[in-house]
Structure formats: C-alpha cells, structure tokens
Amino acid sequence: MQYQSMKHMNMLSNYVFSFSRRLFVVDRIPTKIAKHLILFFMLFSGSLLARPAPQASSTAKNANSNVKKKNKKNKKNKSSKKKTKKKFLGFHVPKDSPQWVDQDTEAAKFEGTVSTQNQEVGLEGPIPPTHKRASTRTKVIKDRSGELVWYEPSNLGNAGGYSQDFGDLFTVGPNSPWSASKELTDVLMLRVSTLRAYENANPGFIASRLVPFFNANRVKLALDSTAATWLSCKSRTDQNSTLNDELVFIRSLIAAGLKIDFISLQSTLSKNPTEEMKCEYPLNKRIRDIARYLKTIQSNIPQLASTQFGLIDASLAKGDAWVARNLGVANVQKLYDQLFRSLKKNRLKLSYLHLDHPWDSISEFRKSEPSSFADIAALQEYLTKQKVKAGIILTSTYSNSDKQFNTRIQQVVRTFVRKGAVGRHFVLASWKAFPRSELPENPQEPASKPLTSILLEAASFLKRSY
C-alpha cells in the first residue's frame, strides 16, 4: 500500500473516524486524539505492508559460496584418494587401522651397495635402484597381536651353543642389563638344544633363573625345536627316542612353572640331511615328520592346548635338493599347499610360518641372489590368505663383524617397513660367529655391537612404525 500525500491520508483518517464512531465507543475519547491514534495506526500498518522481502546480505552470500566450494573440493579429494589407492604399487597391506608413515629419512641411514656376482663391496653409499618405487609414503598397520618383535639368542654357529653372557639375560630386577630392549620384546625364542645344554652345565638354571624371569616380565616364551627334522632318516628306535626326549623335556618345563606360547619347527622342509646320513629325504617324508611331531606332542601334553605351532622355512632362500636351487615363489606356494592339505587331512594346522631369508639372500643387496623383497612379500601375502601368520627371520649369514651384522639388520628392517611388508612377526636371530655376545644393550666400545643392542635399535623402529 502506498500513500501519495498527507492530504489523502488526512481525508482517509476522517472517513475512518466517522465510520468507527458507529462501531466503537470513540466519543469517550477526544476527537483530536482519536484521529491521531487512527492515523498512527494506519501509518504503522502501511509501512509493514509496503516493506519489501528481506534479501541475503553480501556476507551471507559469500559464506554460502564458500561452503559450496568446500564441498566440491572434498568430493575431488575423495575421488583422487580412490585413484591413488588403485595405483599403489607397493606390497599388499591389510586394511586394519592404516596409518601413513614416512620412513625414507630413517631408511636412508642404512642403505648399502649391491654386491657383484662374486665379490661384495662396502656398505657405504646408497643402493642403486633396481625398480621404480611407487611412493615414499608407505601405508603400515597397527600391531595389536603382541607378537611383533621376537628375539632368539645366538648359538654362535654350534648346535646347542650359547654365548658367555647367555645366563645374564635372565637377571630379574632393576639390574637387568637389557631392560630397555626387553620392554620392546614380545616373544623370547629359545632353542631346545641350547636350553638342555645350559641346564646340564648349570643345574637348576631353569627353576632358579628362567622361571622367575618369565614370571616377572610380560615376554612370551617360544621354543625352537629340531626334533621333527630328519626324523624319517633315523631308525624306528631312534625316532621314538627323539620324540620321547622332546616330550620329557617339554613336560619338565611345564612342571617347573613355564607357560609355552609357541613351538617352532626348525627347517624341516628346507634342511637337507648330511652326506654321512646317506638318506633320501623327499617332500612327502618331510611333511610326514611334521605331522607326526605335531600329533605326538599335542596328544600327549594337554597343557599345550593353547600353544601355537609354527614352521621356520628357508625354501625360498636356498631351494631344495629334490627340485633345484631357486624354486621361485610359485613352486614354494605349491610346496606349502601340499603341506597345508596334508595337515588338514590329519586335523592338524600351523598357526604361523617364519621365512628364513637372510640379508645375504635378497637380490636388492646381492645381485647374484634370485629372490627379492617382492618375492618375500608375495609369499607372505599368500600365507596371510591361507590364514597362517607370516614372519621373517632378521639375520645375516656371512657378516664378518658385529658392526656389519648390525648395519644389515637395520637395513632390512627399514626396507621391509618402507615397502609395507605384511609379515606380522620380526624375529632377530643369529646362528653364526657374529655378534659375539648378547649384552650389554648400550655398549661402550664402538666396535662392539651385542645382539640386544641391535635388538633395541630395530625394535624401537618397528614399534614406532607399527
């Protein structure tokens, strides 16, 4: 409603006033005051009717446009993330709790040079790239199993051997010489042959040192057994004696108060008999020995109902006598297929498999070696699909000093993490002359690098990464 002039407004108010006298009791109010009230009411109501609809301010418009732009940007980012996932060329990684970690700065410290066919050059300087890297940022997984870091003391290259400070590993209390690295260790694996030999040389060691150690620490116990290896190469009497000795020893550990969480069968598939044994040891005999060991131990010791049984195997690294050196991933998978089928028929199973693949057998470090990180990853992925936990033995076969062994271990660990390997167990071990000792974890001598010192550095990196 629009009003042209005050004259028209005044005329209208007179008309309304004369009309309202008939309807309302206006006579009681003075005429002049009544006219002003009616005029005021008309002006107020007219301004409301004539007011245009409210329009959005410039700030509101800007806010709306910003929200639209942000939504478009988020959609683009989501689509680009999906594309990058499809283009990822690294190792397969399980989907549980992914987290981006940049490992290149750490890995660069330990990159070495590739060895020639017959001669190994120094470890200074970077490794020449043998393939294109997909990404410098690697997706890794959070470890929730409590089985990530394993540590096996050295036997110094001798069956039943041990270092001079082996017994000091089991010191309980604040004076423990490897307290920091022990806190990072999930599983302590001990060779059955070493435990027997040390107990014989130090009677009462198991009851007085070993049991209190595991009671005071959260570390799990794993046994490394060779009882199943070459079992079929022995006489029937010796076979029964070997299995009976194993039963007696494991029962004695349980009776002393130890809980055995893992039992690993050492190299039954990949270790060949000595020439003196004059024994043909084909695949079917090896599988039969594994099945017989599992059935004998599990059926006779009910306390091992929750114990996980696994296998340590070097088939990918060194091949086998009944086929040829360098089996390749496909042939090793067929070998494992046959093993798993046979065990399943006998209602037996392996919970984990540790690939014995030393630094010296990886082609990225030594050109003469056929197996690469990609081969190890493919085999680990295959094992994961078979619902068998995959692991890797961290070791070096031909290191000629503590320092060189350490450099190679740190190099392998960082390369595995950077490439996103799916293995869930990392087992630090040595069965050669180096390192020469287990302790201390913080050595004062620059040339000395005990195994717990190597463990502390590698485990710290793994715990930060997973």
mmCIF file of N, CA, C and O in Angstrom, residues 64 149 153 165-166 170 190 220 235 241 253 259-260 269 276 278 307 352 415 426 455 459:
data_model
loop_
_atom_site.group_PDB
_atom_site.id
_atom_site.type_symbol
_atom_site.label_atom_id
_atom_site.label_comp_id
_atom_site.label_asym_id
_atom_site.label_seq_id
_atom_site.Cartn_x
_atom_site.Cartn_y
_atom_site.Cartn_z
ATOM 1 N N ASN A 64 27.807 -18.803 1.804
ATOM 2 C CA ASN A 64 27.200 -19.902 1.047
ATOM 3 C C ASN A 64 28.101 -20.366 -0.089
ATOM 4 O O ASN A 64 28.249 -21.565 -0.347
ATOM 5 N N VAL A 149 57.651 -58.358 17.799
ATOM 6 C CA VAL A 149 59.106 -58.445 17.919
ATOM 7 C C VAL A 149 59.504 -59.731 18.644
ATOM 8 O O VAL A 149 59.119 -59.944 19.795
ATOM 9 N N PRO A 153 68.393 -65.625 21.181
ATOM 10 C CA PRO A 153 69.827 -65.511 21.445
ATOM 11 C C PRO A 153 70.632 -66.420 20.504
ATOM 12 O O PRO A 153 70.154 -67.469 20.054
ATOM 13 N N ASP A 165 77.576 -64.730 27.998
ATOM 14 C CA ASP A 165 76.661 -63.950 28.844
ATOM 15 C C ASP A 165 75.203 -64.386 28.661
ATOM 16 O O ASP A 165 74.284 -63.650 29.017
ATOM 17 N N PHE A 166 74.960 -65.568 28.146
ATOM 18 C CA PHE A 166 73.588 -66.051 27.925
ATOM 19 C C PHE A 166 72.787 -66.051 29.224
ATOM 20 O O PHE A 166 71.640 -65.592 29.267
ATOM 21 N N PHE A 170 68.741 -63.441 31.957
ATOM 22 C CA PHE A 170 67.618 -63.786 32.813
ATOM 23 C C PHE A 170 67.747 -63.194 34.212
ATOM 24 O O PHE A 170 67.137 -63.686 35.166
ATOM 25 N N LEU A 190 63.764 -69.548 22.487
ATOM 26 C CA LEU A 190 64.942 -70.262 22.984
ATOM 27 C C LEU A 190 65.039 -71.614 22.300
ATOM 28 O O LEU A 190 64.039 -72.343 22.192
ATOM 29 N N LYS A 220 56.598 -63.386 26.163
ATOM 30 C CA LYS A 220 56.103 -64.738 25.907
ATOM 31 C C LYS A 220 57.257 -65.671 25.564
ATOM 32 O O LYS A 220 58.298 -65.235 25.067
ATOM 33 N N SER A 235 66.453 -94.562 12.515
ATOM 34 C CA SER A 235 65.840 -95.878 12.731
ATOM 35 C C SER A 235 64.560 -95.706 13.546
ATOM 36 O O SER A 235 64.343 -94.676 14.188
ATOM 37 N N SER A 241 62.856 -92.496 20.322
ATOM 38 C CA SER A 241 63.696 -91.893 21.359
ATOM 39 C C SER A 241 63.714 -90.369 21.236
ATOM 40 O O SER A 241 63.625 -89.646 22.251
ATOM 41 N N LEU A 253 59.589 -78.481 31.616
ATOM 42 C CA LEU A 253 59.444 -77.014 31.595
ATOM 43 C C LEU A 253 58.089 -76.609 32.168
ATOM 44 O O LEU A 253 57.994 -75.645 32.950
ATOM 45 N N LYS A 259 54.969 -71.308 30.996
ATOM 46 C CA LYS A 259 53.889 -71.385 30.009
ATOM 47 C C LYS A 259 54.522 -71.251 28.631
ATOM 48 O O LYS A 259 55.185 -70.261 28.331
ATOM 49 N N ILE A 260 54.315 -72.250 27.791
ATOM 50 C CA ILE A 260 54.907 -72.252 26.451
ATOM 51 C C ILE A 260 53.867 -71.726 25.470
ATOM 52 O O ILE A 260 52.818 -72.345 25.252
ATOM 53 N N LEU A 269 61.294 -78.567 6.319
ATOM 54 C CA LEU A 269 61.081 -78.624 4.869
ATOM 55 C C LEU A 269 62.340 -78.315 4.067
ATOM 56 O O LEU A 269 62.515 -78.833 2.967
ATOM 57 N N GLU A 276 76.874 -87.952 5.442
ATOM 58 C CA GLU A 276 77.120 -89.126 6.285
ATOM 59 C C GLU A 276 75.830 -89.898 6.592
ATOM 60 O O GLU A 276 75.861 -91.109 6.841
ATOM 61 N N LYS A 278 73.372 -90.459 4.540
ATOM 62 C CA LYS A 278 73.007 -91.265 3.381
ATOM 63 C C LYS A 278 71.498 -91.523 3.355
ATOM 64 O O LYS A 278 71.028 -92.670 3.343
ATOM 65 N N THR A 307 48.808 -73.517 22.874
ATOM 66 C CA THR A 307 50.112 -73.214 22.275
ATOM 67 C C THR A 307 49.998 -73.155 20.753
ATOM 68 O O THR A 307 49.339 -73.999 20.138
ATOM 69 N N TYR A 352 51.613 -70.243 12.241
ATOM 70 C CA TYR A 352 52.488 -69.215 11.657
ATOM 71 C C TYR A 352 53.612 -69.890 10.884
ATOM 72 O O TYR A 352 53.894 -71.085 11.058
ATOM 73 N N THR A 415 63.816 -51.390 5.169
ATOM 74 C CA THR A 415 63.320 -51.643 3.819
ATOM 75 C C THR A 415 61.990 -52.377 3.855
ATOM 76 O O THR A 415 61.072 -52.068 3.087
ATOM 77 N N PHE A 426 58.618 -60.270 13.375
ATOM 78 C CA PHE A 426 60.000 -59.955 13.014
ATOM 79 C C PHE A 426 60.903 -60.632 14.045
ATOM 80 O O PHE A 426 60.860 -60.286 15.230
ATOM 81 N N LEU A 455 68.936 -55.374 18.810
ATOM 82 C CA LEU A 455 67.506 -55.542 19.087
ATOM 83 C C LEU A 455 66.862 -54.224 19.503
ATOM 84 O O LEU A 455 65.761 -53.886 19.043
ATOM 85 N N ALA A 459 63.919 -52.920 17.242
ATOM 86 C CA ALA A 459 62.599 -52.995 17.875
ATOM 87 C C ALA A 459 62.005 -51.609 18.086
ATOM 88 O O ALA A 459 60.794 -51.418 17.947
#
